[in-house]
PDB file of C-alpha atoms in Angstrom:
ATOM      1  CA  UNK A  14     140.231  59.441 131.377  1.00  0.00           C
ATOM      2  CA  UNK A  15     140.867  61.237 128.478  1.00  0.00           C
ATOM      3  CA  UNK A  16     140.061  64.780 128.696  1.00  0.00           C
ATOM      4  CA  UNK A  17     136.890  65.908 126.885  1.00  0.00           C
ATOM      5  CA  UNK A  18     137.788  67.719 123.532  1.00  0.00           C
ATOM      6  CA  UNK A  19     135.700  71.163 123.906  1.00  0.00           C
ATOM      7  CA  UNK A  20     135.852  71.722 120.448  1.00  0.00           C
ATOM      8  CA  UNK A  21     134.442  69.158 118.561  1.00  0.00           C
ATOM      9  CA  UNK A  22     132.224  69.009 121.512  1.00  0.00           C
ATOM     10  CA  UNK A  23     130.706  71.490 119.832  1.00  0.00           C
ATOM     11  CA  UNK A  24     129.704  69.884 116.671  1.00  0.00           C
ATOM     12  CA  UNK A  25     126.623  67.984 118.320  1.00  0.00           C
ATOM     13  CA  UNK A  26     124.886  71.028 118.448  1.00  0.00           C
ATOM     14  CA  UNK A  27     124.871  70.756 114.501  1.00  0.00           C
ATOM     15  CA  UNK A  28     123.300  67.274 114.813  1.00  0.00           C
ATOM     16  CA  UNK A  29     119.733  67.793 113.213  1.00  0.00           C
ATOM     17  CA  UNK A  30     117.611  66.883 116.193  1.00  0.00           C
ATOM     18  CA  UNK A  31     120.012  66.615 118.925  1.00  0.00           C
ATOM     19  CA  UNK A  32     119.104  67.654 122.453  1.00  0.00           C
ATOM     20  CA  UNK A  33     121.683  70.084 122.270  1.00  0.00           C
ATOM     21  CA  UNK A  34     120.342  71.454 119.104  1.00  0.00           C
ATOM     22  CA  UNK A  35     117.005  72.135 120.569  1.00  0.00           C
ATOM     23  CA  UNK A  36     119.006  73.416 123.972  1.00  0.00           C
ATOM     24  CA  UNK A  37     120.566  76.016 121.654  1.00  0.00           C
ATOM     25  CA  UNK A  38     117.773  76.813 120.119  1.00  0.00           C
ATOM     26  CA  UNK A  39     115.706  77.758 123.499  1.00  0.00           C
ATOM     27  CA  UNK A  40     118.753  79.624 125.087  1.00  0.00           C
ATOM     28  CA  UNK A  41     118.586  81.722 121.775  1.00  0.00           C
ATOM     29  CA  UNK A  42     115.306  82.642 122.283  1.00  0.00           C
ATOM     30  CA  UNK A  43     115.612  83.641 125.525  1.00  0.00           C
ATOM     31  CA  UNK A  44     118.757  85.652 124.695  1.00  0.00           C
ATOM     32  CA  UNK A  45     116.616  87.536 121.740  1.00  0.00           C
ATOM     33  CA  UNK A  46     114.323  88.523 124.510  1.00  0.00           C
ATOM     34  CA  UNK A  47     116.719  89.829 126.701  1.00  0.00           C
ATOM     35  CA  UNK A  48     118.108  91.628 123.757  1.00  0.00           C
ATOM     36  CA  UNK A  49     114.389  93.122 122.533  1.00  0.00           C
ATOM     37  CA  UNK A  50     113.914  94.123 126.861  1.00  0.00           C
ATOM     38  CA  UNK A  51     117.517  96.116 126.751  1.00  0.00           C
ATOM     39  CA  UNK A  52     119.652  94.370 127.800  1.00  0.00           C
ATOM     40  CA  UNK A  53     123.182  96.248 126.651  1.00  0.00           C
ATOM     41  CA  UNK A  54     125.751  94.557 128.891  1.00  0.00           C
ATOM     42  CA  UNK A  55     126.448  90.984 128.626  1.00  0.00           C
ATOM     43  CA  UNK A  56     128.793  88.458 130.275  1.00  0.00           C
ATOM     44  CA  UNK A  57     128.817  84.926 129.253  1.00  0.00           C
ATOM     45  CA  UNK A  58     130.623  82.336 131.521  1.00  0.00           C
ATOM     46  CA  UNK A  59     132.565  79.191 129.844  1.00  0.00           C
ATOM     47  CA  UNK A  60     130.923  80.680 126.338  1.00  0.00           C
ATOM     48  CA  UNK A  61     132.519  78.105 124.168  1.00  0.00           C
ATOM     49  CA  UNK A  62     132.550  79.259 120.612  1.00  0.00           C
ATOM     50  CA  UNK A  63     129.977  81.893 121.581  1.00  0.00           C
ATOM     51  CA  UNK A  64     126.898  79.923 119.890  1.00  0.00           C
ATOM     52  CA  UNK A  65     124.638  81.044 122.780  1.00  0.00           C
ATOM     53  CA  UNK A  66     125.140  84.898 121.824  1.00  0.00           C
ATOM     54  CA  UNK A  67     127.096  85.918 118.795  1.00  0.00           C
ATOM     55  CA  UNK A  68     124.613  84.638 116.062  1.00  0.00           C
ATOM     56  CA  UNK A  69     121.458  86.233 118.385  1.00  0.00           C
ATOM     57  CA  UNK A  70     123.588  89.421 118.410  1.00  0.00           C
ATOM     58  CA  UNK A  71     124.667  89.809 114.972  1.00  0.00           C
ATOM     59  CA  UNK A  72     121.087  89.904 113.619  1.00  0.00           C
ATOM     60  CA  UNK A  73     119.531  91.923 116.342  1.00  0.00           C
ATOM     61  CA  UNK A  74     118.623  95.652 115.732  1.00  0.00           C
ATOM     62  CA  UNK A  75     119.982  96.918 118.917  1.00  0.00           C
ATOM     63  CA  UNK A  76     123.506  95.124 118.244  1.00  0.00           C
ATOM     64  CA  UNK A  77     125.393  98.452 117.808  1.00  0.00           C
ATOM     65  CA  UNK A  78     124.435  99.451 121.829  1.00  0.00           C
ATOM     66  CA  UNK A  79     125.412  96.036 123.350  1.00  0.00           C
ATOM     67  CA  UNK A  80     129.015  95.550 125.158  1.00  0.00           C
ATOM     68  CA  UNK A  81     129.864  91.753 125.898  1.00  0.00           C
ATOM     69  CA  UNK A  82     132.263  89.899 127.555  1.00  0.00           C
ATOM     70  CA  UNK A  83     132.950  85.902 126.880  1.00  0.00           C
ATOM     71  CA  UNK A  84     135.209  84.039 129.248  1.00  0.00           C
ATOM     72  CA  UNK A  85     136.382  80.962 127.667  1.00  0.00           C
ATOM     73  CA  UNK A  86     139.473  78.802 128.970  1.00  0.00           C
ATOM     74  CA  UNK A  87     139.798  76.475 125.809  1.00  0.00           C
ATOM     75  CA  UNK A  88     142.313  78.582 123.335  1.00  0.00           C
ATOM     76  CA  UNK A  89     140.900  76.922 120.092  1.00  0.00           C
ATOM     77  CA  UNK A  90     137.190  77.594 120.897  1.00  0.00           C
ATOM     78  CA  UNK A  91     138.091  81.379 122.260  1.00  0.00           C
ATOM     79  CA  UNK A  92     139.839  81.842 118.880  1.00  0.00           C
ATOM     80  CA  UNK A  93     136.492  80.556 116.999  1.00  0.00           C
ATOM     81  CA  UNK A  94     134.271  83.169 119.103  1.00  0.00           C
ATOM     82  CA  UNK A  95     136.802  85.669 118.544  1.00  0.00           C
ATOM     83  CA  UNK A  96     136.624  85.353 115.022  1.00  0.00           C
ATOM     84  CA  UNK A  97     132.781  85.614 115.117  1.00  0.00           C
ATOM     85  CA  UNK A  98     132.347  88.174 117.496  1.00  0.00           C
ATOM     86  CA  UNK A  99     131.374  91.622 116.423  1.00  0.00           C
ATOM     87  CA  UNK A 100     132.429  95.634 117.514  1.00  0.00           C
ATOM     88  CA  UNK A 101     131.654  95.558 121.292  1.00  0.00           C
ATOM     89  CA  UNK A 102     132.454  92.094 121.904  1.00  0.00           C
ATOM     90  CA  UNK A 103     135.522  91.109 123.871  1.00  0.00           C
ATOM     91  CA  UNK A 104     136.495  87.416 124.011  1.00  0.00           C
ATOM     92  CA  UNK A 105     138.463  86.928 127.198  1.00  0.00           C
ATOM     93  CA  UNK A 106     140.800  83.143 127.044  1.00  0.00           C
ATOM     94  CA  UNK A 107     140.809  82.604 130.715  1.00  0.00           C
ATOM     95  CA  UNK A 108     139.079  80.919 133.731  1.00  0.00           C
ATOM     96  CA  UNK A 109     135.469  82.111 133.915  1.00  0.00           C
ATOM     97  CA  UNK A 110     134.811  80.550 137.460  1.00  0.00           C
ATOM     98  CA  UNK A 111     137.261  83.306 138.901  1.00  0.00           C
ATOM     99  CA  UNK A 112     134.823  86.551 139.669  1.00  0.00           C
ATOM    100  CA  UNK A 113     138.182  88.518 138.876  1.00  0.00           C
ATOM    101  CA  UNK A 114     137.739  87.433 134.862  1.00  0.00           C
ATOM    102  CA  UNK A 115     134.587  89.847 134.976  1.00  0.00           C
ATOM    103  CA  UNK A 116     136.284  92.980 136.462  1.00  0.00           C
ATOM    104  CA  UNK A 117     134.945  95.744 134.213  1.00  0.00           C
ATOM    105  CA  UNK A 118     132.343  94.303 132.707  1.00  0.00           C
ATOM    106  CA  UNK A 119     129.893  94.186 135.555  1.00  0.00           C
ATOM    107  CA  UNK A 120     127.365  94.776 136.140  1.00  0.00           C
ATOM    108  CA  UNK A 121     125.395  92.944 133.394  1.00  0.00           C
ATOM    109  CA  UNK A 122     121.993  93.074 132.399  1.00  0.00           C
ATOM    110  CA  UNK A 123     122.386  89.910 131.036  1.00  0.00           C
ATOM    111  CA  UNK A 124     124.506  86.459 132.477  1.00  0.00           C
ATOM    112  CA  UNK A 125     124.584  83.646 130.378  1.00  0.00           C
ATOM    113  CA  UNK A 126     125.651  80.307 132.651  1.00  0.00           C
ATOM    114  CA  UNK A 127     125.082  77.812 129.875  1.00  0.00           C
ATOM    115  CA  UNK A 128     126.458  74.353 130.070  1.00  0.00           C
ATOM    116  CA  UNK A 129     128.309  74.737 133.605  1.00  0.00           C
ATOM    117  CA  UNK A 130     126.072  73.225 136.046  1.00  0.00           C
ATOM    118  CA  UNK A 131     126.137  69.709 134.496  1.00  0.00           C
ATOM    119  CA  UNK A 132     129.710  69.907 134.701  1.00  0.00           C
ATOM    120  CA  UNK A 133     130.425  70.740 138.035  1.00  0.00           C
ATOM    121  CA  UNK A 134     129.506  69.402 141.654  1.00  0.00           C
ATOM    122  CA  UNK A 135     126.259  70.366 143.681  1.00  0.00           C
ATOM    123  CA  UNK A 136     128.213  72.239 146.186  1.00  0.00           C
ATOM    124  CA  UNK A 137     129.962  74.511 143.567  1.00  0.00           C
ATOM    125  CA  UNK A 138     126.093  74.677 141.963  1.00  0.00           C
ATOM    126  CA  UNK A 139     125.144  76.492 144.536  1.00  0.00           C
ATOM    127  CA  UNK A 140     128.248  78.355 145.424  1.00  0.00           C
ATOM    128  CA  UNK A 141     127.993  79.949 141.364  1.00  0.00           C
ATOM    129  CA  UNK A 142     124.117  80.634 142.377  1.00  0.00           C
ATOM    130  CA  UNK A 143     124.917  82.534 145.260  1.00  0.00           C
ATOM    131  CA  UNK A 144     127.731  84.369 143.822  1.00  0.00           C
ATOM    132  CA  UNK A 145     125.893  85.372 140.512  1.00  0.00           C
ATOM    133  CA  UNK A 146     124.412  88.847 142.189  1.00  0.00           C
ATOM    134  CA  UNK A 147     127.835  90.155 142.144  1.00  0.00           C
ATOM    135  CA  UNK A 148     127.570  89.806 138.005  1.00  0.00           C
ATOM    136  CA  UNK A 149     124.102  91.042 137.750  1.00  0.00           C
ATOM    137  CA  UNK A 150     122.673  94.478 137.480  1.00  0.00           C
ATOM    138  CA  UNK A 151     119.001  94.921 139.094  1.00  0.00           C
ATOM    139  CA  UNK A 152     116.812  93.738 137.149  1.00  0.00           C
ATOM    140  CA  UNK A 153     119.148  91.337 135.047  1.00  0.00           C
ATOM    141  CA  UNK A 154     118.646  88.255 133.349  1.00  0.00           C
ATOM    142  CA  UNK A 155     120.411  84.988 133.960  1.00  0.00           C
ATOM    143  CA  UNK A 156     120.013  82.308 131.354  1.00  0.00           C
ATOM    144  CA  UNK A 157     121.466  78.766 132.598  1.00  0.00           C
ATOM    145  CA  UNK A 158     121.274  75.067 131.907  1.00  0.00           C
ATOM    146  CA  UNK A 159     121.644  71.486 133.303  1.00  0.00           C
ATOM    147  CA  UNK A 160     120.784  68.107 131.580  1.00  0.00           C
ATOM    148  CA  UNK A 161     117.964  65.937 133.384  1.00  0.00           C
ATOM    149  CA  UNK A 162     120.097  63.252 134.138  1.00  0.00           C
ATOM    150  CA  UNK A 163     119.693  61.859 137.599  1.00  0.00           C
ATOM    151  CA  UNK A 164     119.550  63.012 139.909  1.00  0.00           C
ATOM    152  CA  UNK A 165     117.503  65.874 138.637  1.00  0.00           C
ATOM    153  CA  UNK A 166     118.718  69.092 140.144  1.00  0.00           C
ATOM    154  CA  UNK A 167     116.283  71.612 138.075  1.00  0.00           C
ATOM    155  CA  UNK A 168     114.180  72.176 140.730  1.00  0.00           C
ATOM    156  CA  UNK A 169     116.812  72.281 143.633  1.00  0.00           C
ATOM    157  CA  UNK A 170     118.562  74.889 141.643  1.00  0.00           C
ATOM    158  CA  UNK A 171     115.470  76.682 140.745  1.00  0.00           C
ATOM    159  CA  UNK A 172     114.620  77.044 144.764  1.00  0.00           C
ATOM    160  CA  UNK A 173     118.577  77.997 145.474  1.00  0.00           C
ATOM    161  CA  UNK A 174     117.986  81.162 142.913  1.00  0.00           C
ATOM    162  CA  UNK A 175     115.512  82.307 144.489  1.00  0.00           C
ATOM    163  CA  UNK A 176     116.812  81.954 147.901  1.00  0.00           C
ATOM    164  CA  UNK A 177     119.563  84.229 146.762  1.00  0.00           C
ATOM    165  CA  UNK A 178     117.162  87.472 145.166  1.00  0.00           C
ATOM    166  CA  UNK A 179     116.117  85.594 141.901  1.00  0.00           C
ATOM    167  CA  UNK A 180     112.735  85.434 140.571  1.00  0.00           C
ATOM    168  CA  UNK A 181     111.826  82.584 138.475  1.00  0.00           C
ATOM    169  CA  UNK A 182     110.823  83.959 134.639  1.00  0.00           C
ATOM    170  CA  UNK A 183     110.745  80.212 132.846  1.00  0.00           C
ATOM    171  CA  UNK A 184     112.212  76.948 132.703  1.00  0.00           C
ATOM    172  CA  UNK A 185     111.748  74.928 129.357  1.00  0.00           C
ATOM    173  CA  UNK A 186     112.768  71.426 129.335  1.00  0.00           C
ATOM    174  CA  UNK A 187     112.351  68.410 126.600  1.00  0.00           C
ATOM    175  CA  UNK A 188     112.964  65.578 129.481  1.00  0.00           C
ATOM    176  CA  UNK A 189     116.775  65.843 128.630  1.00  0.00           C
ATOM    177  CA  UNK A 190     117.712  69.027 129.162  1.00  0.00           C
ATOM    178  CA  UNK A 191     116.564  72.181 131.028  1.00  0.00           C
ATOM    179  CA  UNK A 192     116.861  75.845 130.429  1.00  0.00           C
ATOM    180  CA  UNK A 193     116.068  77.983 133.486  1.00  0.00           C
ATOM    181  CA  UNK A 194     115.453  81.810 133.295  1.00  0.00           C
ATOM    182  CA  UNK A 195     115.684  83.706 136.401  1.00  0.00           C
ATOM    183  CA  UNK A 196     115.780  87.610 136.676  1.00  0.00           C
ATOM    184  CA  UNK A 197     117.551  88.994 139.718  1.00  0.00           C
ATOM    185  CA  UNK A 198     115.365  91.349 141.966  1.00  0.00           C
ATOM    186  CA  UNK A 199     118.040  92.095 144.996  1.00  0.00           C
ATOM    187  CA  UNK A 200     120.017  94.528 145.606  1.00  0.00           C
ATOM    188  CA  UNK A 201     123.424  95.650 143.921  1.00  0.00           C
ATOM    189  CA  UNK A 202     126.090  93.461 145.140  1.00  0.00           C
ATOM    190  CA  UNK A 203     129.866  94.712 144.615  1.00  0.00           C
ATOM    191  CA  UNK A 204     132.118  92.243 142.799  1.00  0.00           C
ATOM    192  CA  UNK A 205     134.781  90.331 145.145  1.00  0.00           C
ATOM    193  CA  UNK A 206     137.858  89.765 142.797  1.00  0.00           C
ATOM    194  CA  UNK A 207     139.592  86.586 143.613  1.00  0.00           C
ATOM    195  CA  UNK A 208     136.612  83.969 144.511  1.00  0.00           C
ATOM    196  CA  UNK A 209     136.464  80.348 142.663  1.00  0.00           C
ATOM    197  CA  UNK A 210     132.786  79.924 141.869  1.00  0.00           C
ATOM    198  CA  UNK A 211     133.598  76.302 140.843  1.00  0.00           C
ATOM    199  CA  UNK A 212     136.099  73.381 139.408  1.00  0.00           C
ATOM    200  CA  UNK A 213     134.916  71.549 136.550  1.00  0.00           C
ATOM    201  CA  UNK A 214     134.700  67.843 137.276  1.00  0.00           C
TER     202      UNK A 214
END
C-alpha cells in the first residue's frame, strides 16, 4: 500500500462543504473558546500544517501571551506550519507519539489531539487517553477528533476520557466526524519521557 501523502491530504480542508472543512471550523471555535478562557500554554500532537491553531491564534487578542509547541513528523507539513507560526510558537519536526517530544512544553492549558484517533488502533487510543493527563495542567482543555465510521468509537472514547480524570465539555458531530472537548479535573501527573502513546496504522 502506498504511503499517504499527508501534505495533499490537507487540501481536503479547502474543499467547499467537505466534512474535514466543517470539522476544522468546529475545532477552531473550541480553540478560540479555550484562548478566551485564558489558555496560554498549548501543545498540538500530529499538528500537520497547524491549521487547527495558527489562524485562530493570529487573530486572537491574547496571542502575545501564548506559548505553543506543535509536533509534526512530516517534514513538509512542519515547514509549512513553521512559516505560518508567529512568535511564541515552536514547531518541532518529530514523533508526536513520544512523550519526550513535550519536555519543556507541558503541563499545557490546551492540548490538541486532532486527526489521530481515526488513524490508530483502539488499544492505542485507550493508551493515548490514559497518557494525556501527563500533558495537562489542572483544568486543561483537550480537543480531539474521530470519524464516525463503523465501528463508532465516540461513546467509548468519551468513557475512556472520563475514566482518566476528564469531564466532558462537549461533543459535536455532523454524522461523519466527531469533535470532543474534555477538561482535565484530575491531579497533576508528571511527564514520563520515553513513553510511546500510539503508532499510526
